[in-house]
Amino acid sequence: MQEKPLSSGQQTGMLIFILMMIPAIGFGGGILAALLMVWGMIMARRNQDFSYIRNTMIAIRWYLYLLALGLFATAVFLWIDSYTPGMEELGFFLMPVIPLISLVLVRVMFYEPLLEHSDWVIKHGIFSNEHSVQRGNTSIGQGFISRLFSRKTTAVSSPAPEQTVTTASIAENSPVDELERWVRLRDANAISEEEYLQAKQALMQRMTNT
């Protein structure tokens, strides 16, 4: 499954998780976690190494643990500082639960889907699928270049059949006609200058022997 794209349900869950992170960033406590996740994804894609996301998850886990511990210490301090502790002060002890819930959401909705499809994610991203990747490999620009290349190749290689036919029929003509044909082939860039000189020398030798 590591080389397969995320399913539509997993991609939807990832989108919901990103939307849920926006209010957390607004409250301030989720800014560092969001920056760590973005950094991990960028570095994993750039270096083709999933360990960046794994290390990011470890850092986020310890950050949320420390945040929960800090909120718990704050709740204890407010409880002790209050002369008449009531339900309002008791509500402060619910604050450390928020980072712990966030840790569960980060692991279930962010890390585990990426881990399950790690090879695909670091190559193509979270919201790509096989169809979009295949379509991207045959883009309009690449198709246009390939067509130009194929036309150029055909134009260069087209004189080759003419050379074969002409060479086969040269022996039936006089030496002068043969020489004229070799000149035309050379002028049409169907043969090289060296081939032309070799043919000319052979014709001259043949005329001398006759």
PDB file of C-alpha atoms in Angstrom:
ATOM      1  CA  MET A   1       0.000   0.000   0.000  1.00  0.00           C
ATOM      2  CA  GLN A   2       2.964   2.369   0.397  1.00  0.00           C
ATOM      3  CA  GLU A   3       3.170   2.980  -3.377  1.00  0.00           C
ATOM      4  CA  LYS A   4      -0.582   3.558  -3.760  1.00  0.00           C
ATOM      5  CA  PRO A   5      -2.319   6.964  -3.504  1.00  0.00           C
ATOM      6  CA  LEU A   6      -4.548   7.846  -0.593  1.00  0.00           C
ATOM      7  CA  SER A   7      -8.167   6.797  -0.979  1.00  0.00           C
ATOM      8  CA  SER A   8     -10.848   9.431  -1.443  1.00  0.00           C
ATOM      9  CA  GLY A   9     -11.962   8.915   2.163  1.00  0.00           C
ATOM     10  CA  GLN A  10      -8.436   9.441   3.460  1.00  0.00           C
ATOM     11  CA  GLN A  11      -8.001  12.555   1.323  1.00  0.00           C
ATOM     12  CA  THR A  12     -11.302  13.903   2.657  1.00  0.00           C
ATOM     13  CA  GLY A  13     -10.186  13.183   6.220  1.00  0.00           C
ATOM     14  CA  MET A  14      -6.896  14.961   5.533  1.00  0.00           C
ATOM     15  CA  LEU A  15      -8.794  18.009   4.219  1.00  0.00           C
ATOM     16  CA  ILE A  16     -11.010  18.038   7.317  1.00  0.00           C
ATOM     17  CA  PHE A  17      -7.920  17.816   9.517  1.00  0.00           C
ATOM     18  CA  ILE A  18      -6.334  20.817   7.721  1.00  0.00           C
ATOM     19  CA  LEU A  19      -9.542  22.827   8.209  1.00  0.00           C
ATOM     20  CA  MET A  20      -9.585  21.854  11.890  1.00  0.00           C
ATOM     21  CA  MET A  21      -5.996  23.109  12.260  1.00  0.00           C
ATOM     22  CA  ILE A  22      -6.964  26.643  11.179  1.00  0.00           C
ATOM     23  CA  PRO A  23      -8.798  27.550  14.447  1.00  0.00           C
ATOM     24  CA  ALA A  24      -5.946  25.990  16.451  1.00  0.00           C
ATOM     25  CA  ILE A  25      -3.492  28.271  14.656  1.00  0.00           C
ATOM     26  CA  GLY A  26      -5.728  31.221  15.523  1.00  0.00           C
ATOM     27  CA  PHE A  27      -5.603  30.367  19.235  1.00  0.00           C
ATOM     28  CA  GLY A  28      -1.804  30.343  19.105  1.00  0.00           C
ATOM     29  CA  GLY A  29      -1.153  26.903  20.530  1.00  0.00           C
ATOM     30  CA  GLY A  30      -1.253  25.174  17.155  1.00  0.00           C
ATOM     31  CA  ILE A  31       1.099  27.491  15.281  1.00  0.00           C
ATOM     32  CA  LEU A  32       4.235  25.522  16.097  1.00  0.00           C
ATOM     33  CA  ALA A  33       2.573  22.186  15.317  1.00  0.00           C
ATOM     34  CA  ALA A  34       1.327  23.502  11.953  1.00  0.00           C
ATOM     35  CA  LEU A  35       4.767  24.883  11.064  1.00  0.00           C
ATOM     36  CA  LEU A  36       6.375  21.552  11.964  1.00  0.00           C
ATOM     37  CA  MET A  37       3.927  19.636   9.756  1.00  0.00           C
ATOM     38  CA  VAL A  38       4.477  21.984   6.800  1.00  0.00           C
ATOM     39  CA  TRP A  39       8.247  21.793   7.231  1.00  0.00           C
ATOM     40  CA  GLY A  40       8.161  17.983   7.424  1.00  0.00           C
ATOM     41  CA  MET A  41       6.097  17.684   4.235  1.00  0.00           C
ATOM     42  CA  ILE A  42       8.325  20.097   2.300  1.00  0.00           C
ATOM     43  CA  MET A  43      11.550  18.391   3.352  1.00  0.00           C
ATOM     44  CA  ALA A  44      10.131  14.908   2.714  1.00  0.00           C
ATOM     45  CA  ARG A  45       9.118  15.861  -0.849  1.00  0.00           C
ATOM     46  CA  ARG A  46      12.393  17.654  -1.537  1.00  0.00           C
ATOM     47  CA  ASN A  47      14.673  14.862  -0.282  1.00  0.00           C
ATOM     48  CA  GLN A  48      12.359  11.916  -1.054  1.00  0.00           C
ATOM     49  CA  ASP A  49      12.699  10.757   2.560  1.00  0.00           C
ATOM     50  CA  PHE A  50       9.717   9.959   4.802  1.00  0.00           C
ATOM     51  CA  SER A  51      11.870  10.168   7.939  1.00  0.00           C
ATOM     52  CA  TYR A  52      11.312  13.939   7.975  1.00  0.00           C
ATOM     53  CA  ILE A  53       7.583  13.398   8.539  1.00  0.00           C
ATOM     54  CA  ARG A  54       8.336  10.743  11.175  1.00  0.00           C
ATOM     55  CA  ASN A  55      10.659  13.093  13.049  1.00  0.00           C
ATOM     56  CA  THR A  56       8.100  15.877  12.732  1.00  0.00           C
ATOM     57  CA  MET A  57       5.506  13.638  14.372  1.00  0.00           C
ATOM     58  CA  ILE A  58       7.869  12.953  17.272  1.00  0.00           C
ATOM     59  CA  ALA A  59       8.480  16.684  17.749  1.00  0.00           C
ATOM     60  CA  ILE A  60       4.745  17.462  17.623  1.00  0.00           C
ATOM     61  CA  ARG A  61       4.037  14.734  20.177  1.00  0.00           C
ATOM     62  CA  TRP A  62       6.531  16.124  22.684  1.00  0.00           C
ATOM     63  CA  TYR A  63       5.328  19.674  22.039  1.00  0.00           C
ATOM     64  CA  LEU A  64       1.718  18.709  22.823  1.00  0.00           C
ATOM     65  CA  TYR A  65       2.812  16.785  25.910  1.00  0.00           C
ATOM     66  CA  LEU A  66       4.653  19.860  27.213  1.00  0.00           C
ATOM     67  CA  LEU A  67       1.709  22.091  26.294  1.00  0.00           C
ATOM     68  CA  ALA A  68      -0.666  19.853  28.239  1.00  0.00           C
ATOM     69  CA  LEU A  69       1.712  19.825  31.205  1.00  0.00           C
ATOM     70  CA  GLY A  70       1.972  23.626  31.115  1.00  0.00           C
ATOM     71  CA  LEU A  71      -1.809  24.015  30.995  1.00  0.00           C
ATOM     72  CA  PHE A  72      -2.172  21.606  33.905  1.00  0.00           C
ATOM     73  CA  ALA A  73       0.370  23.568  35.955  1.00  0.00           C
ATOM     74  CA  THR A  74      -1.509  26.784  35.110  1.00  0.00           C
ATOM     75  CA  ALA A  75      -4.796  25.227  36.244  1.00  0.00           C
ATOM     76  CA  VAL A  76      -3.214  24.137  39.545  1.00  0.00           C
ATOM     77  CA  PHE A  77      -1.790  27.603  40.094  1.00  0.00           C
ATOM     78  CA  LEU A  78      -5.158  29.266  39.442  1.00  0.00           C
ATOM     79  CA  TRP A  79      -6.845  26.788  41.758  1.00  0.00           C
ATOM     80  CA  ILE A  80      -4.408  27.513  44.568  1.00  0.00           C
ATOM     81  CA  ASP A  81      -4.431  31.272  43.955  1.00  0.00           C
ATOM     82  CA  SER A  82      -8.209  31.438  44.184  1.00  0.00           C
ATOM     83  CA  TYR A  83      -9.566  32.162  47.642  1.00  0.00           C
ATOM     84  CA  THR A  84     -12.840  30.427  47.020  1.00  0.00           C
ATOM     85  CA  PRO A  85     -12.322  27.773  44.303  1.00  0.00           C
ATOM     86  CA  GLY A  86     -15.494  27.040  42.388  1.00  0.00           C
ATOM     87  CA  MET A  87     -16.694  25.423  39.188  1.00  0.00           C
ATOM     88  CA  GLU A  88     -14.989  28.086  37.090  1.00  0.00           C
ATOM     89  CA  GLU A  89     -11.577  27.260  38.521  1.00  0.00           C
ATOM     90  CA  LEU A  90     -12.342  23.569  38.180  1.00  0.00           C
ATOM     91  CA  GLY A  91     -12.921  24.120  34.463  1.00  0.00           C
ATOM     92  CA  PHE A  92      -9.291  25.103  34.040  1.00  0.00           C
ATOM     93  CA  PHE A  93      -8.367  21.453  34.559  1.00  0.00           C
ATOM     94  CA  LEU A  94     -10.132  20.644  31.275  1.00  0.00           C
ATOM     95  CA  MET A  95      -7.616  22.725  29.294  1.00  0.00           C
ATOM     96  CA  PRO A  96      -4.831  20.087  29.356  1.00  0.00           C
ATOM     97  CA  VAL A  97      -7.243  17.652  27.659  1.00  0.00           C
ATOM     98  CA  ILE A  98      -7.270  19.772  24.468  1.00  0.00           C
ATOM     99  CA  PRO A  99      -3.609  19.109  23.504  1.00  0.00           C
ATOM    100  CA  LEU A 100      -4.054  15.406  24.223  1.00  0.00           C
ATOM    101  CA  ILE A 101      -7.112  15.253  21.947  1.00  0.00           C
ATOM    102  CA  SER A 102      -5.146  17.153  19.307  1.00  0.00           C
ATOM    103  CA  LEU A 103      -2.369  14.575  19.566  1.00  0.00           C
ATOM    104  CA  VAL A 104      -4.827  11.764  18.831  1.00  0.00           C
ATOM    105  CA  LEU A 105      -6.262  13.654  15.849  1.00  0.00           C
ATOM    106  CA  VAL A 106      -2.809  14.398  14.460  1.00  0.00           C
ATOM    107  CA  ARG A 107      -1.837  10.750  14.659  1.00  0.00           C
ATOM    108  CA  VAL A 108      -5.096   9.269  13.320  1.00  0.00           C
ATOM    109  CA  MET A 109      -5.966  11.839  10.633  1.00  0.00           C
ATOM    110  CA  PHE A 110      -2.504  12.998   9.568  1.00  0.00           C
ATOM    111  CA  TYR A 111       0.361  10.653  10.383  1.00  0.00           C
ATOM    112  CA  GLU A 112      -1.139   7.176   9.981  1.00  0.00           C
ATOM    113  CA  PRO A 113      -2.579   7.800   6.445  1.00  0.00           C
ATOM    114  CA  LEU A 114       0.762   9.261   5.358  1.00  0.00           C
ATOM    115  CA  LEU A 115       2.658   6.331   6.871  1.00  0.00           C
ATOM    116  CA  GLU A 116       0.390   3.865   5.061  1.00  0.00           C
ATOM    117  CA  HIS A 117       1.112   5.564   1.705  1.00  0.00           C
ATOM    118  CA  SER A 118       4.582   6.932   2.457  1.00  0.00           C
ATOM    119  CA  ASP A 119       6.238   6.142  -0.892  1.00  0.00           C
ATOM    120  CA  TRP A 120       3.428   7.735  -2.884  1.00  0.00           C
ATOM    121  CA  VAL A 121       3.163  10.838  -0.698  1.00  0.00           C
ATOM    122  CA  ILE A 122       6.842  11.796  -0.904  1.00  0.00           C
ATOM    123  CA  LYS A 123       6.782  11.411  -4.709  1.00  0.00           C
ATOM    124  CA  HIS A 124       3.400  12.831  -5.721  1.00  0.00           C
ATOM    125  CA  GLY A 125       1.838  14.571  -2.704  1.00  0.00           C
ATOM    126  CA  ILE A 126      -1.247  13.982  -0.573  1.00  0.00           C
ATOM    127  CA  PHE A 127      -4.091  14.927  -2.925  1.00  0.00           C
ATOM    128  CA  SER A 128      -2.796  13.311  -6.144  1.00  0.00           C
ATOM    129  CA  ASN A 129      -4.065  10.054  -7.611  1.00  0.00           C
ATOM    130  CA  GLU A 130      -2.950   7.665 -10.346  1.00  0.00           C
ATOM    131  CA  HIS A 131      -5.096   9.368 -12.998  1.00  0.00           C
ATOM    132  CA  SER A 132      -3.686  12.831 -12.331  1.00  0.00           C
ATOM    133  CA  VAL A 133      -0.111  11.509 -12.313  1.00  0.00           C
ATOM    134  CA  GLN A 134      -0.576   9.678 -15.635  1.00  0.00           C
ATOM    135  CA  ARG A 135      -2.190  12.748 -17.172  1.00  0.00           C
ATOM    136  CA  GLY A 136       0.675  14.886 -15.952  1.00  0.00           C
ATOM    137  CA  ASN A 137       3.219  12.578 -17.625  1.00  0.00           C
ATOM    138  CA  THR A 138       1.623  13.215 -21.029  1.00  0.00           C
ATOM    139  CA  SER A 139       1.229  16.960 -20.848  1.00  0.00           C
ATOM    140  CA  ILE A 140       0.396  19.139 -23.848  1.00  0.00           C
ATOM    141  CA  GLY A 141       3.894  20.611 -23.955  1.00  0.00           C
ATOM    142  CA  GLN A 142       5.565  17.194 -23.961  1.00  0.00           C
ATOM    143  CA  GLY A 143       3.239  15.952 -26.686  1.00  0.00           C
ATOM    144  CA  PHE A 144       3.986  18.996 -28.826  1.00  0.00           C
ATOM    145  CA  ILE A 145       7.746  18.507 -28.399  1.00  0.00           C
ATOM    146  CA  SER A 146       7.506  14.816 -29.238  1.00  0.00           C
ATOM    147  CA  ARG A 147       5.564  15.623 -32.424  1.00  0.00           C
ATOM    148  CA  LEU A 148       8.179  18.156 -33.482  1.00  0.00           C
ATOM    149  CA  PHE A 149      10.919  15.652 -32.773  1.00  0.00           C
ATOM    150  CA  SER A 150       9.220  12.904 -34.784  1.00  0.00           C
ATOM    151  CA  ARG A 151       8.713  15.244 -37.762  1.00  0.00           C
ATOM    152  CA  LYS A 152      12.312  16.323 -37.653  1.00  0.00           C
ATOM    153  CA  THR A 153      13.501  12.725 -37.556  1.00  0.00           C
ATOM    154  CA  THR A 154      11.318  11.798 -40.530  1.00  0.00           C
ATOM    155  CA  ALA A 155      12.613  14.727 -42.566  1.00  0.00           C
ATOM    156  CA  VAL A 156      16.235  13.821 -41.933  1.00  0.00           C
ATOM    157  CA  SER A 157      15.880  10.108 -42.572  1.00  0.00           C
ATOM    158  CA  SER A 158      13.643  10.359 -45.672  1.00  0.00           C
ATOM    159  CA  PRO A 159      16.512  10.527 -48.206  1.00  0.00           C
ATOM    160  CA  ALA A 160      17.751   7.084 -47.094  1.00  0.00           C
ATOM    161  CA  PRO A 161      15.319   5.096 -49.329  1.00  0.00           C
ATOM    162  CA  GLU A 162      16.262   7.331 -52.275  1.00  0.00           C
ATOM    163  CA  GLN A 163      19.920   6.569 -51.658  1.00  0.00           C
ATOM    164  CA  THR A 164      19.239   2.819 -51.614  1.00  0.00           C
ATOM    165  CA  VAL A 165      17.240   2.856 -54.828  1.00  0.00           C
ATOM    166  CA  THR A 166      19.698   5.117 -56.633  1.00  0.00           C
ATOM    167  CA  THR A 167      22.716   3.094 -55.541  1.00  0.00           C
ATOM    168  CA  ALA A 168      21.117  -0.095 -56.839  1.00  0.00           C
ATOM    169  CA  SER A 169      20.421   1.451 -60.247  1.00  0.00           C
ATOM    170  CA  ILE A 170      23.800   3.175 -60.652  1.00  0.00           C
ATOM    171  CA  ALA A 171      25.503   0.098 -62.080  1.00  0.00           C
ATOM    172  CA  GLU A 172      23.117   0.130 -65.077  1.00  0.00           C
ATOM    173  CA  ASN A 173      24.124   3.663 -66.211  1.00  0.00           C
ATOM    174  CA  SER A 174      27.230   5.133 -67.794  1.00  0.00           C
ATOM    175  CA  PRO A 175      30.078   6.449 -65.567  1.00  0.00           C
ATOM    176  CA  VAL A 176      29.117  10.036 -66.369  1.00  0.00           C
ATOM    177  CA  ASP A 177      25.497   9.441 -65.353  1.00  0.00           C
ATOM    178  CA  GLU A 178      26.692   7.670 -62.227  1.00  0.00           C
ATOM    179  CA  LEU A 179      28.875  10.616 -61.283  1.00  0.00           C
ATOM    180  CA  GLU A 180      25.978  13.019 -61.790  1.00  0.00           C
ATOM    181  CA  ARG A 181      23.788  10.884 -59.542  1.00  0.00           C
ATOM    182  CA  TRP A 182      26.453  10.805 -56.824  1.00  0.00           C
ATOM    183  CA  VAL A 183      26.719  14.603 -57.049  1.00  0.00           C
ATOM    184  CA  ARG A 184      22.955  14.958 -56.625  1.00  0.00           C
ATOM    185  CA  LEU A 185      23.033  12.627 -53.609  1.00  0.00           C
ATOM    186  CA  ARG A 186      25.831  14.656 -52.071  1.00  0.00           C
ATOM    187  CA  ASP A 187      24.026  17.959 -52.689  1.00  0.00           C
ATOM    188  CA  ALA A 188      20.865  16.543 -51.103  1.00  0.00           C
ATOM    189  CA  ASN A 189      22.908  15.562 -48.002  1.00  0.00           C
ATOM    190  CA  ALA A 190      21.927  11.953 -48.587  1.00  0.00           C
ATOM    191  CA  ILE A 191      25.604  10.928 -48.509  1.00  0.00           C
ATOM    192  CA  SER A 192      28.657  12.424 -46.894  1.00  0.00           C
ATOM    193  CA  GLU A 193      31.531  14.109 -48.739  1.00  0.00           C
ATOM    194  CA  GLU A 194      33.743  11.147 -47.919  1.00  0.00           C
ATOM    195  CA  GLU A 195      31.312   8.694 -49.499  1.00  0.00           C
ATOM    196  CA  TYR A 196      31.082  10.899 -52.581  1.00  0.00           C
ATOM    197  CA  LEU A 197      34.875  11.000 -52.968  1.00  0.00           C
ATOM    198  CA  GLN A 198      35.109   7.230 -52.562  1.00  0.00           C
ATOM    199  CA  ALA A 199      32.450   6.701 -55.259  1.00  0.00           C
ATOM    200  CA  LYS A 200      34.129   9.209 -57.566  1.00  0.00           C
ATOM    201  CA  GLN A 201      37.480   7.473 -57.121  1.00  0.00           C
ATOM    202  CA  ALA A 202      35.876   4.108 -57.856  1.00  0.00           C
ATOM    203  CA  LEU A 203      34.286   5.488 -61.024  1.00  0.00           C
ATOM    204  CA  MET A 204      37.555   7.010 -62.199  1.00  0.00           C
ATOM    205  CA  GLN A 205      39.334   3.727 -61.542  1.00  0.00           C
ATOM    206  CA  ARG A 206      36.657   1.838 -63.491  1.00  0.00           C
ATOM    207  CA  MET A 207      36.904   4.234 -66.426  1.00  0.00           C
ATOM    208  CA  THR A 208      40.705   3.831 -66.455  1.00  0.00           C
ATOM    209  CA  ASN A 209      40.467   0.033 -66.491  1.00  0.00           C
ATOM    210  CA  THR A 210      37.995   0.071 -69.330  1.00  0.00           C
TER     211      THR A 210
END
